């Protein structure tokens, strides 16, 4: 339990807290505190340490050399790769203080220790103690002890990237003969190091045993900088070979066309080489952030290891498969061993809802509703698994659920959602609520959804220079709908319309004739990569404002590409592509039912 003491001297700590060391270390520095979780991918520049999430209260702040205090991470699994890039350079925080353990950020530190012998202290102190950091200016960590100061003390000696010597790690898990063979190096150096990292994370997660997985989806093939390529090439040099069927997430370039798209070789070559490195380990050439659209999609109840936040959420929630929100690099370690910690959403009891979300009465919905709702629900629930009530009659499509899940995974740290009467485990909603402990309820009003709508619509200029579609990757049914909307129309000459998709769906759309219609309209198709990795010149240099139907990209784009965003339905996106202007119309379901409900919008 934390201890608190008052001191007369300004150079004495205002309070001393005890926590659990996820990474043992000693550090001190200026305290950078926020009560909102932070996704390092899309939220922190790996080469400068600046917070670039323009929706976050720390936007514009530099992490370098400071004690960063956030409740947890959130959003993308690639946060571990960004953390490793920060540690490989000079822009990491000197320590990380969390309200709850975050596997993504912690794993990034562990891999940096392994590759670069550079580390920082990571301390988990719990939510109650975390509130005591509010208003403090300076922090000192020593192992499990955290001292907080109201101002910088006179004897301050801020630390850089450092840590105490890490003692040899010995796992307490009961290991079978095949596990010991991996750990002893009988299957090669790569498998041995992978097993060491799996066991280290199992210990941090409190797992008592490992389980077998049937397949993997690797997110670490995204190029975040030279450290990400060095990690993969080191595994290849050590003889890495996957032990389960493994697919690859979107990489950072269209591997076949990046030169034709004008991508600079200093980025295109290492980004392409990173994809090649993972294929050299035996992974399939899939390059999609929507592996659930492939023929290899897992069945209900199947134990898998998937990274990529939207894919994890879809697999758990819509397919009923079982995976954690695995950090980049732990995903490939599990693929190389076939073994994962038996914790979290792999277990029945950890898949229960701990928060209920009640929706208001809604008018007729369009496809913009589901990503907006997913984003809003994610903001409400944090790391809690929600049960959404009120969509029983709407019967959202699989594309609606993909859009909901991708936006939910962006704003939340949770790996799973339930929708009453819709998702497989919540067809009877009572089955996902603990009978002994009723989950609290959050009631959502139209005014709440309007606030999230305004947050995603960051643009003031009605002119649109880019329509960005396919985050997550477009499905065949989305291609069919888009072709229907574009048929017989022409794109405005000053607007680019770009769609990202996987190679498999691209070929299916070609065979179905949809690409002929879209290319006649003036659309550009990009495979292998996704909007979270694309910049100029695919994002036109002169474009100031873009439009998207993706809640995920509406959140990330201002920080990633420096453009303001109009968020709207697919039909609105096509209209803007033709006119070059955003209509600014509110969807009917977001408009108040009567002047009494919201007189400000009469």
Short mmCIF file of C-alpha atoms in Angstrom, two decimals, residues 101-550:
data_model
loop_
_atom_site.label_atom_id
_atom_site.label_comp_id
_atom_site.label_asym_id
_atom_site.label_seq_id
_atom_site.Cartn_x
_atom_site.Cartn_y
_atom_site.Cartn_z
CA UNK A 101 0.51 -3.09 -16.00
CA UNK A 102 0.88 -2.50 -19.73
CA UNK A 103 2.35 -5.40 -21.67
CA UNK A 104 2.89 -3.51 -24.93
CA UNK A 105 5.13 -0.80 -23.51
CA UNK A 106 6.90 -3.15 -21.11
CA UNK A 107 7.74 -5.59 -23.91
CA UNK A 108 9.34 -2.77 -25.88
CA UNK A 109 11.68 -2.11 -22.96
CA UNK A 110 12.54 -5.81 -22.63
CA UNK A 111 13.48 -6.10 -26.31
CA UNK A 112 15.60 -2.93 -26.10
CA UNK A 113 17.45 -4.51 -23.16
CA UNK A 114 18.11 -7.59 -25.27
CA UNK A 115 19.26 -5.77 -28.42
CA UNK A 116 20.78 -2.52 -27.18
CA UNK A 117 21.46 -3.10 -23.46
CA UNK A 118 19.41 0.05 -22.87
CA UNK A 119 16.52 0.12 -20.46
CA UNK A 120 14.30 2.23 -18.23
CA UNK A 121 12.49 1.54 -15.00
CA UNK A 122 8.80 0.59 -15.33
CA UNK A 123 6.68 0.79 -12.17
CA UNK A 124 3.00 -0.12 -11.68
CA UNK A 125 1.37 1.58 -8.67
CA UNK A 126 -2.39 0.98 -9.04
CA UNK A 127 -5.18 3.45 -9.80
CA UNK A 128 -5.68 4.78 -6.28
CA UNK A 129 -2.02 5.67 -5.79
CA UNK A 130 -1.81 7.02 -9.35
CA UNK A 131 -4.17 9.87 -8.46
CA UNK A 132 -1.59 11.15 -5.96
CA UNK A 133 0.73 12.07 -8.84
CA UNK A 134 -1.62 14.85 -9.94
CA UNK A 135 0.00 18.26 -9.43
CA UNK A 136 3.47 16.91 -8.62
CA UNK A 137 6.48 18.27 -10.50
CA UNK A 138 9.35 15.83 -9.96
CA UNK A 139 9.77 12.11 -9.32
CA UNK A 140 12.44 9.70 -8.11
CA UNK A 141 12.24 5.94 -8.58
CA UNK A 142 14.37 3.40 -6.80
CA UNK A 143 13.19 -0.15 -7.40
CA UNK A 144 9.64 -0.36 -6.04
CA UNK A 145 9.75 3.04 -4.32
CA UNK A 146 8.50 6.26 -5.92
CA UNK A 147 9.08 9.66 -4.32
CA UNK A 148 7.15 12.71 -5.52
CA UNK A 149 8.10 16.35 -5.13
CA UNK A 150 6.03 19.54 -5.50
CA UNK A 151 8.95 21.19 -7.33
CA UNK A 152 12.38 20.27 -8.63
CA UNK A 153 14.58 19.60 -5.54
CA UNK A 154 17.91 21.36 -5.13
CA UNK A 155 19.83 18.07 -5.27
CA UNK A 156 18.12 16.92 -8.49
CA UNK A 157 20.29 14.82 -10.80
CA UNK A 158 18.06 13.80 -13.70
CA UNK A 159 18.96 10.47 -15.28
CA UNK A 160 19.00 9.41 -18.88
CA UNK A 161 18.25 5.94 -20.21
CA UNK A 162 19.56 3.59 -17.58
CA UNK A 163 18.56 0.83 -15.20
CA UNK A 164 19.85 -1.29 -12.38
CA UNK A 165 21.62 -4.47 -13.41
CA UNK A 166 18.92 -7.01 -14.17
CA UNK A 167 19.42 -10.24 -12.21
CA UNK A 168 19.29 -13.50 -14.19
CA UNK A 169 15.69 -14.41 -14.86
CA UNK A 170 14.40 -17.77 -13.68
CA UNK A 171 10.85 -18.72 -14.59
CA UNK A 172 8.61 -20.21 -11.89
CA UNK A 173 6.42 -21.94 -14.49
CA UNK A 174 6.30 -25.70 -14.72
CA UNK A 175 7.80 -26.45 -18.12
CA UNK A 176 7.40 -29.58 -20.18
CA UNK A 177 10.24 -31.29 -21.99
CA UNK A 178 9.51 -29.49 -25.29
CA UNK A 179 9.52 -26.11 -23.49
CA UNK A 180 12.84 -26.92 -21.82
CA UNK A 181 14.30 -27.94 -25.18
CA UNK A 182 13.42 -24.51 -26.59
CA UNK A 183 14.78 -22.73 -23.52
CA UNK A 184 18.01 -24.74 -23.52
CA UNK A 185 18.76 -23.81 -27.13
CA UNK A 186 18.25 -27.25 -28.62
CA UNK A 187 16.15 -25.66 -31.40
CA UNK A 188 18.56 -22.81 -32.07
CA UNK A 189 19.40 -19.38 -30.75
CA UNK A 190 16.29 -17.62 -32.13
CA UNK A 191 13.87 -20.06 -30.49
CA UNK A 192 15.84 -19.88 -27.25
CA UNK A 193 15.69 -16.06 -27.08
CA UNK A 194 12.02 -16.15 -28.08
CA UNK A 195 11.24 -18.59 -25.27
CA UNK A 196 13.10 -16.39 -22.78
CA UNK A 197 10.93 -13.41 -23.74
CA UNK A 198 7.73 -15.49 -23.63
CA UNK A 199 8.59 -16.67 -20.12
CA UNK A 200 9.57 -13.17 -18.99
CA UNK A 201 6.18 -11.85 -20.09
CA UNK A 202 4.39 -14.85 -18.58
CA UNK A 203 5.97 -13.94 -15.25
CA UNK A 204 4.89 -10.29 -15.53
CA UNK A 205 1.36 -11.38 -16.48
CA UNK A 206 1.11 -13.80 -13.55
CA UNK A 207 0.62 -16.87 -15.74
CA UNK A 208 0.97 -20.28 -14.12
CA UNK A 209 1.28 -22.21 -17.36
CA UNK A 210 1.67 -21.91 -21.12
CA UNK A 211 -0.75 -23.04 -23.83
CA UNK A 212 -0.39 -24.13 -27.45
CA UNK A 213 -1.52 -21.71 -30.19
CA UNK A 214 -2.69 -22.74 -33.64
CA UNK A 215 -1.70 -19.67 -35.65
CA UNK A 216 -0.09 -16.23 -35.45
CA UNK A 217 -0.49 -12.82 -37.07
CA UNK A 218 2.61 -10.63 -36.86
CA UNK A 219 2.37 -6.86 -36.41
CA UNK A 220 6.11 -6.31 -35.89
CA UNK A 221 6.66 -6.18 -39.67
CA UNK A 222 5.73 -2.48 -39.55
CA UNK A 223 8.87 -0.38 -40.04
CA UNK A 224 9.22 2.11 -37.19
CA UNK A 225 12.93 2.75 -37.72
CA UNK A 226 16.26 0.94 -37.92
CA UNK A 227 15.76 -0.86 -34.60
CA UNK A 228 12.69 -2.72 -35.94
CA UNK A 229 14.70 -4.02 -38.92
CA UNK A 230 17.66 -4.91 -36.73
CA UNK A 231 15.45 -7.03 -34.47
CA UNK A 232 14.01 -9.04 -37.39
CA UNK A 233 17.34 -9.50 -39.16
CA UNK A 234 18.95 -10.65 -35.91
CA UNK A 235 16.29 -13.35 -35.55
CA UNK A 236 16.92 -14.45 -39.15
CA UNK A 237 20.67 -14.59 -38.47
CA UNK A 238 19.94 -16.79 -35.46
CA UNK A 239 18.00 -19.23 -37.69
CA UNK A 240 14.43 -18.25 -36.79
CA UNK A 241 11.60 -20.43 -38.20
CA UNK A 242 7.94 -20.15 -37.19
CA UNK A 243 6.39 -23.25 -35.63
CA UNK A 244 2.73 -22.41 -36.42
CA UNK A 245 1.03 -21.01 -39.57
CA UNK A 246 1.81 -17.28 -39.53
CA UNK A 247 0.41 -14.34 -41.48
CA UNK A 248 1.88 -10.84 -41.74
CA UNK A 249 0.23 -7.53 -41.02
CA UNK A 250 0.40 -4.57 -43.40
CA UNK A 251 3.97 -3.50 -43.94
CA UNK A 252 4.94 0.14 -44.35
CA UNK A 253 5.03 0.24 -48.16
CA UNK A 254 3.30 -1.32 -51.15
CA UNK A 255 6.13 -3.77 -51.76
CA UNK A 256 5.49 -4.09 -55.49
CA UNK A 257 4.84 -0.41 -56.25
CA UNK A 258 6.50 1.82 -53.68
CA UNK A 259 8.91 3.29 -56.22
CA UNK A 260 6.07 4.04 -58.66
CA UNK A 261 4.16 5.73 -55.81
CA UNK A 262 7.11 8.08 -55.25
CA UNK A 263 8.25 6.70 -51.88
CA UNK A 264 11.81 7.73 -50.98
CA UNK A 265 14.27 4.82 -51.16
CA UNK A 266 15.70 5.65 -47.73
CA UNK A 267 12.33 4.55 -46.33
CA UNK A 268 11.09 2.15 -48.99
CA UNK A 269 14.12 -0.13 -49.02
CA UNK A 270 14.33 -0.91 -45.27
CA UNK A 271 10.52 -1.10 -44.99
CA UNK A 272 10.42 -3.66 -47.81
CA UNK A 273 13.41 -5.52 -46.35
CA UNK A 274 11.55 -5.86 -43.05
CA UNK A 275 8.72 -7.70 -44.77
CA UNK A 276 11.27 -9.96 -46.47
CA UNK A 277 12.91 -10.74 -43.12
CA UNK A 278 9.67 -12.05 -41.63
CA UNK A 279 8.96 -14.12 -44.73
CA UNK A 280 12.45 -15.57 -44.34
CA UNK A 281 11.26 -16.89 -40.97
CA UNK A 282 8.47 -18.82 -42.75
CA UNK A 283 5.59 -16.35 -42.52
CA UNK A 284 3.09 -16.13 -45.38
CA UNK A 285 3.02 -13.20 -47.78
CA UNK A 286 -0.31 -11.75 -46.65
CA UNK A 287 0.49 -8.10 -45.79
CA UNK A 288 -2.94 -7.18 -44.46
CA UNK A 289 -4.26 -5.59 -41.27
CA UNK A 290 -7.47 -7.59 -41.79
CA UNK A 291 -6.36 -11.23 -41.48
CA UNK A 292 -9.94 -12.16 -40.57
CA UNK A 293 -10.77 -11.65 -44.28
CA UNK A 294 -8.36 -14.45 -45.28
CA UNK A 295 -9.34 -18.10 -45.69
CA UNK A 296 -7.14 -18.86 -42.67
CA UNK A 297 -9.35 -16.89 -40.24
CA UNK A 298 -9.67 -18.76 -36.91
CA UNK A 299 -12.80 -20.51 -35.64
CA UNK A 300 -14.73 -19.77 -32.46
CA UNK A 301 -12.78 -20.92 -29.40
CA UNK A 302 -9.48 -21.30 -31.29
CA UNK A 303 -6.39 -20.26 -29.28
CA UNK A 304 -4.28 -17.92 -31.42
CA UNK A 305 -1.65 -15.20 -31.12
CA UNK A 306 -2.61 -12.13 -33.11
CA UNK A 307 -1.17 -8.65 -32.93
CA UNK A 308 -2.57 -5.52 -34.74
CA UNK A 309 -5.17 -3.96 -32.48
CA UNK A 310 -8.18 -4.03 -34.82
CA UNK A 311 -7.50 -7.66 -35.77
CA UNK A 312 -7.22 -8.71 -32.12
CA UNK A 313 -10.50 -7.04 -31.23
CA UNK A 314 -12.31 -8.55 -34.24
CA UNK A 315 -10.93 -12.03 -33.59
CA UNK A 316 -12.01 -11.99 -29.95
CA UNK A 317 -15.31 -10.17 -30.32
CA UNK A 318 -16.77 -11.18 -33.70
CA UNK A 319 -15.10 -14.52 -34.44
CA UNK A 320 -15.03 -15.70 -30.82
CA UNK A 321 -11.39 -16.80 -31.15
CA UNK A 322 -9.01 -16.26 -28.22
CA UNK A 323 -6.03 -13.94 -28.20
CA UNK A 324 -4.54 -11.17 -26.15
CA UNK A 325 -3.70 -7.75 -27.57
CA UNK A 326 -0.18 -9.03 -28.16
CA UNK A 327 2.67 -6.52 -28.38
CA UNK A 328 4.85 -6.34 -31.45
CA UNK A 329 7.83 -8.72 -31.01
CA UNK A 330 6.06 -10.93 -28.48
CA UNK A 331 3.89 -12.01 -31.43
CA UNK A 332 6.87 -13.40 -33.38
CA UNK A 333 8.37 -14.91 -30.21
CA UNK A 334 5.21 -16.93 -29.70
CA UNK A 335 5.12 -17.87 -33.38
CA UNK A 336 8.71 -19.18 -33.04
CA UNK A 337 7.80 -21.30 -30.00
CA UNK A 338 4.12 -22.10 -30.54
CA UNK A 339 3.56 -21.34 -26.85
CA UNK A 340 1.79 -18.44 -25.13
CA UNK A 341 1.05 -17.46 -21.51
CA UNK A 342 -2.33 -18.81 -20.44
CA UNK A 343 -3.82 -15.55 -19.21
CA UNK A 344 -6.34 -12.86 -20.12
CA UNK A 345 -8.76 -13.50 -22.97
CA UNK A 346 -7.39 -17.01 -23.43
CA UNK A 347 -9.45 -17.84 -20.30
CA UNK A 348 -13.26 -17.97 -19.99
CA UNK A 349 -13.42 -15.86 -16.83
CA UNK A 350 -11.29 -13.08 -18.34
CA UNK A 351 -13.72 -12.58 -21.24
CA UNK A 352 -16.58 -11.30 -19.11
CA UNK A 353 -17.88 -7.73 -19.38
CA UNK A 354 -17.02 -5.36 -16.56
CA UNK A 355 -18.93 -2.34 -17.91
CA UNK A 356 -22.35 -1.99 -19.54
CA UNK A 357 -23.00 0.71 -22.14
CA UNK A 358 -26.63 1.71 -22.73
CA UNK A 359 -27.42 3.54 -25.98
CA UNK A 360 -30.19 6.08 -26.59
CA UNK A 361 -33.01 5.67 -29.07
CA UNK A 362 -31.52 6.18 -32.51
CA UNK A 363 -32.88 7.21 -35.90
CA UNK A 364 -32.03 5.28 -39.06
CA UNK A 365 -28.29 4.59 -39.06
CA UNK A 366 -25.65 4.91 -41.75
CA UNK A 367 -22.16 3.38 -41.83
CA UNK A 368 -20.58 6.35 -40.01
CA UNK A 369 -22.43 5.40 -36.84
CA UNK A 370 -20.46 2.27 -36.01
CA UNK A 371 -16.91 3.68 -36.09
CA UNK A 372 -18.09 6.73 -34.14
CA UNK A 373 -19.76 4.52 -31.53
CA UNK A 374 -16.70 2.26 -31.30
CA UNK A 375 -14.47 5.27 -30.72
CA UNK A 376 -16.79 6.67 -28.06
CA UNK A 377 -17.22 3.34 -26.26
CA UNK A 378 -13.44 2.90 -26.23
CA UNK A 379 -13.03 6.27 -24.54
CA UNK A 380 -15.58 5.28 -21.91
CA UNK A 381 -14.23 1.85 -21.06
CA UNK A 382 -10.43 2.24 -21.02
CA UNK A 383 -9.19 -1.28 -20.30
CA UNK A 384 -12.61 -2.62 -19.23
CA UNK A 385 -14.44 -5.08 -21.49
CA UNK A 386 -17.80 -3.51 -22.38
CA UNK A 387 -21.24 -4.96 -23.09
CA UNK A 388 -23.11 -2.62 -25.45
CA UNK A 389 -26.89 -2.60 -25.07
CA UNK A 390 -29.33 -1.11 -27.57
CA UNK A 391 -28.26 -2.54 -30.94
CA UNK A 392 -30.29 -5.73 -30.71
CA UNK A 393 -32.66 -4.66 -33.53
CA UNK A 394 -30.11 -3.02 -35.83
CA UNK A 395 -28.17 -6.17 -36.74
CA UNK A 396 -24.89 -4.50 -37.81
CA UNK A 397 -23.08 -6.08 -40.73
CA UNK A 398 -19.60 -7.59 -40.50
CA UNK A 399 -18.25 -4.40 -42.09
CA UNK A 400 -20.03 -2.36 -39.41
CA UNK A 401 -18.45 -4.52 -36.71
CA UNK A 402 -15.01 -4.16 -38.33
CA UNK A 403 -15.38 -0.38 -38.29
CA UNK A 404 -16.64 -0.38 -34.71
CA UNK A 405 -13.80 -2.64 -33.57
CA UNK A 406 -11.02 -0.69 -35.30
CA UNK A 407 -12.15 2.60 -33.73
CA UNK A 408 -12.72 0.89 -30.36
CA UNK A 409 -9.19 -0.54 -30.45
CA UNK A 410 -7.82 2.94 -31.15
CA UNK A 411 -9.31 4.64 -28.09
CA UNK A 412 -9.34 1.67 -25.69
CA UNK A 413 -6.82 -0.73 -24.17
CA UNK A 414 -9.37 -3.57 -24.03
CA UNK A 415 -8.94 -6.58 -26.35
CA UNK A 416 -12.63 -7.49 -26.56
CA UNK A 417 -16.14 -6.04 -26.72
CA UNK A 418 -19.58 -7.62 -26.51
CA UNK A 419 -22.72 -6.34 -28.24
CA UNK A 420 -25.92 -7.77 -26.79
CA UNK A 421 -27.77 -9.97 -29.26
CA UNK A 422 -25.07 -9.53 -31.92
CA UNK A 423 -21.60 -10.88 -31.04
CA UNK A 424 -21.38 -14.65 -30.49
CA UNK A 425 -20.69 -14.74 -26.76
CA UNK A 426 -23.37 -12.13 -26.00
CA UNK A 427 -26.33 -13.54 -27.93
CA UNK A 428 -27.62 -14.06 -24.40
CA UNK A 429 -26.07 -11.01 -22.67
CA UNK A 430 -26.44 -12.61 -19.24
CA UNK A 431 -23.71 -15.07 -20.25
CA UNK A 432 -21.04 -12.34 -20.28
CA UNK A 433 -21.97 -10.67 -16.98
CA UNK A 434 -20.69 -12.05 -13.67
CA UNK A 435 -23.75 -13.03 -11.65
CA UNK A 436 -21.92 -12.27 -8.39
CA UNK A 437 -20.82 -8.76 -9.40
CA UNK A 438 -23.09 -6.73 -11.63
CA UNK A 439 -21.16 -4.54 -14.05
CA UNK A 440 -21.72 -0.79 -13.65
CA UNK A 441 -23.65 1.00 -16.40
CA UNK A 442 -22.72 4.04 -18.50
CA UNK A 443 -25.64 5.68 -20.34
CA UNK A 444 -24.78 7.37 -23.62
CA UNK A 445 -26.74 10.39 -24.82
CA UNK A 446 -26.79 11.91 -28.30
CA UNK A 447 -24.87 14.89 -26.92
CA UNK A 448 -22.08 12.50 -25.89
CA UNK A 449 -21.85 11.04 -29.38
CA UNK A 450 -21.86 14.57 -30.82
CA UNK A 451 -18.80 15.45 -28.75
CA UNK A 452 -16.91 12.44 -30.17
CA UNK A 453 -18.13 13.38 -33.66
CA UNK A 454 -16.68 16.87 -33.22
CA UNK A 455 -13.41 15.40 -31.93
CA UNK A 456 -12.97 13.21 -35.00
CA UNK A 457 -14.00 16.08 -37.31
CA UNK A 458 -10.95 18.26 -36.74
CA UNK A 459 -11.19 20.19 -40.04
CA UNK A 460 -12.61 23.70 -40.38
CA UNK A 461 -11.84 24.08 -44.10
CA UNK A 462 -14.57 22.56 -46.30
CA UNK A 463 -12.14 21.93 -49.17
CA UNK A 464 -11.04 18.27 -49.39
CA UNK A 465 -7.83 17.15 -51.12
CA UNK A 466 -7.81 13.43 -50.26
CA UNK A 467 -10.36 10.70 -49.62
CA UNK A 468 -8.62 8.00 -47.52
CA UNK A 469 -10.43 4.64 -47.50
CA UNK A 470 -9.38 1.24 -46.19
CA UNK A 471 -8.39 1.53 -42.53
CA UNK A 472 -8.69 -1.33 -41.75
CA UNK A 473 -8.18 -2.83 -45.21
CA UNK A 474 -11.19 -2.79 -47.53
CA UNK A 475 -13.33 -5.92 -47.73
CA UNK A 476 -14.92 -7.30 -50.90
CA UNK A 477 -18.36 -6.08 -49.77
CA UNK A 478 -16.95 -2.58 -49.22
CA UNK A 479 -15.56 -2.65 -52.76
CA UNK A 480 -19.00 -3.63 -54.04
CA UNK A 481 -20.67 -0.76 -52.18
CA UNK A 482 -18.04 1.77 -53.29
CA UNK A 483 -18.31 0.67 -56.94
CA UNK A 484 -22.07 1.14 -56.72
CA UNK A 485 -21.63 4.68 -55.35
CA UNK A 486 -19.02 5.62 -57.99
CA UNK A 487 -20.65 4.08 -61.07
CA UNK A 488 -21.29 6.65 -63.78
CA UNK A 489 -19.65 9.48 -61.82
CA UNK A 490 -16.29 11.25 -62.12
CA UNK A 491 -13.85 12.30 -59.43
CA UNK A 492 -12.97 15.98 -59.05
CA UNK A 493 -9.55 16.68 -60.62
CA UNK A 494 -8.26 18.28 -57.42
CA UNK A 495 -9.11 15.31 -55.17
CA UNK A 496 -7.20 12.05 -54.70
CA UNK A 497 -9.22 8.98 -53.71
CA UNK A 498 -6.95 6.21 -52.41
CA UNK A 499 -8.03 2.78 -51.14
CA UNK A 500 -5.78 0.39 -49.24
CA UNK A 501 -6.45 -3.35 -49.20
CA UNK A 502 -4.77 -6.73 -48.99
CA UNK A 503 -3.57 -8.55 -52.09
CA UNK A 504 -6.13 -11.34 -51.75
CA UNK A 505 -9.12 -8.97 -51.63
CA UNK A 506 -7.60 -6.83 -54.40
CA UNK A 507 -7.60 -9.85 -56.70
CA UNK A 508 -11.18 -10.79 -55.75
CA UNK A 509 -12.33 -7.22 -56.44
CA UNK A 510 -10.57 -7.31 -59.81
CA UNK A 511 -12.27 -10.57 -60.80
CA UNK A 512 -15.65 -9.20 -59.68
CA UNK A 513 -15.21 -6.13 -61.91
CA UNK A 514 -15.24 -3.58 -59.10
CA UNK A 515 -11.76 -2.27 -59.86
CA UNK A 516 -12.74 -1.41 -63.43
CA UNK A 517 -15.48 0.89 -62.12
CA UNK A 518 -13.26 2.45 -59.47
CA UNK A 519 -10.33 3.04 -61.80
CA UNK A 520 -12.71 4.71 -64.29
CA UNK A 521 -13.84 6.96 -61.44
CA UNK A 522 -10.20 7.87 -60.78
CA UNK A 523 -9.42 5.88 -57.63
CA UNK A 524 -5.90 4.71 -56.74
CA UNK A 525 -5.43 1.24 -55.23
CA UNK A 526 -2.59 0.54 -52.79
CA UNK A 527 -1.89 -2.94 -51.42
CA UNK A 528 0.39 -4.32 -48.68
CA UNK A 529 0.35 -1.18 -46.54
CA UNK A 530 -2.26 0.84 -44.67
CA UNK A 531 -3.07 4.46 -43.86
CA UNK A 532 -1.26 4.40 -40.53
CA UNK A 533 2.00 3.96 -42.47
CA UNK A 534 1.35 6.18 -45.50
CA UNK A 535 2.57 9.75 -45.86
CA UNK A 536 3.62 11.99 -48.73
CA UNK A 537 3.41 11.73 -51.68
CA UNK A 538 0.46 9.30 -51.39
CA UNK A 539 -0.96 11.98 -49.12
CA UNK A 540 -0.68 14.86 -51.61
CA UNK A 541 1.81 17.53 -50.59
CA UNK A 542 -0.65 20.36 -51.24
CA UNK A 543 -3.53 18.65 -49.42
CA UNK A 544 -4.50 20.44 -46.21
CA UNK A 545 -7.65 18.50 -45.38
CA UNK A 546 -8.64 14.88 -45.93
CA UNK A 547 -11.85 12.91 -45.51
CA UNK A 548 -12.24 9.34 -44.27
CA UNK A 549 -14.96 6.96 -43.12
CA UNK A 550 -12.52 5.36 -40.65
#
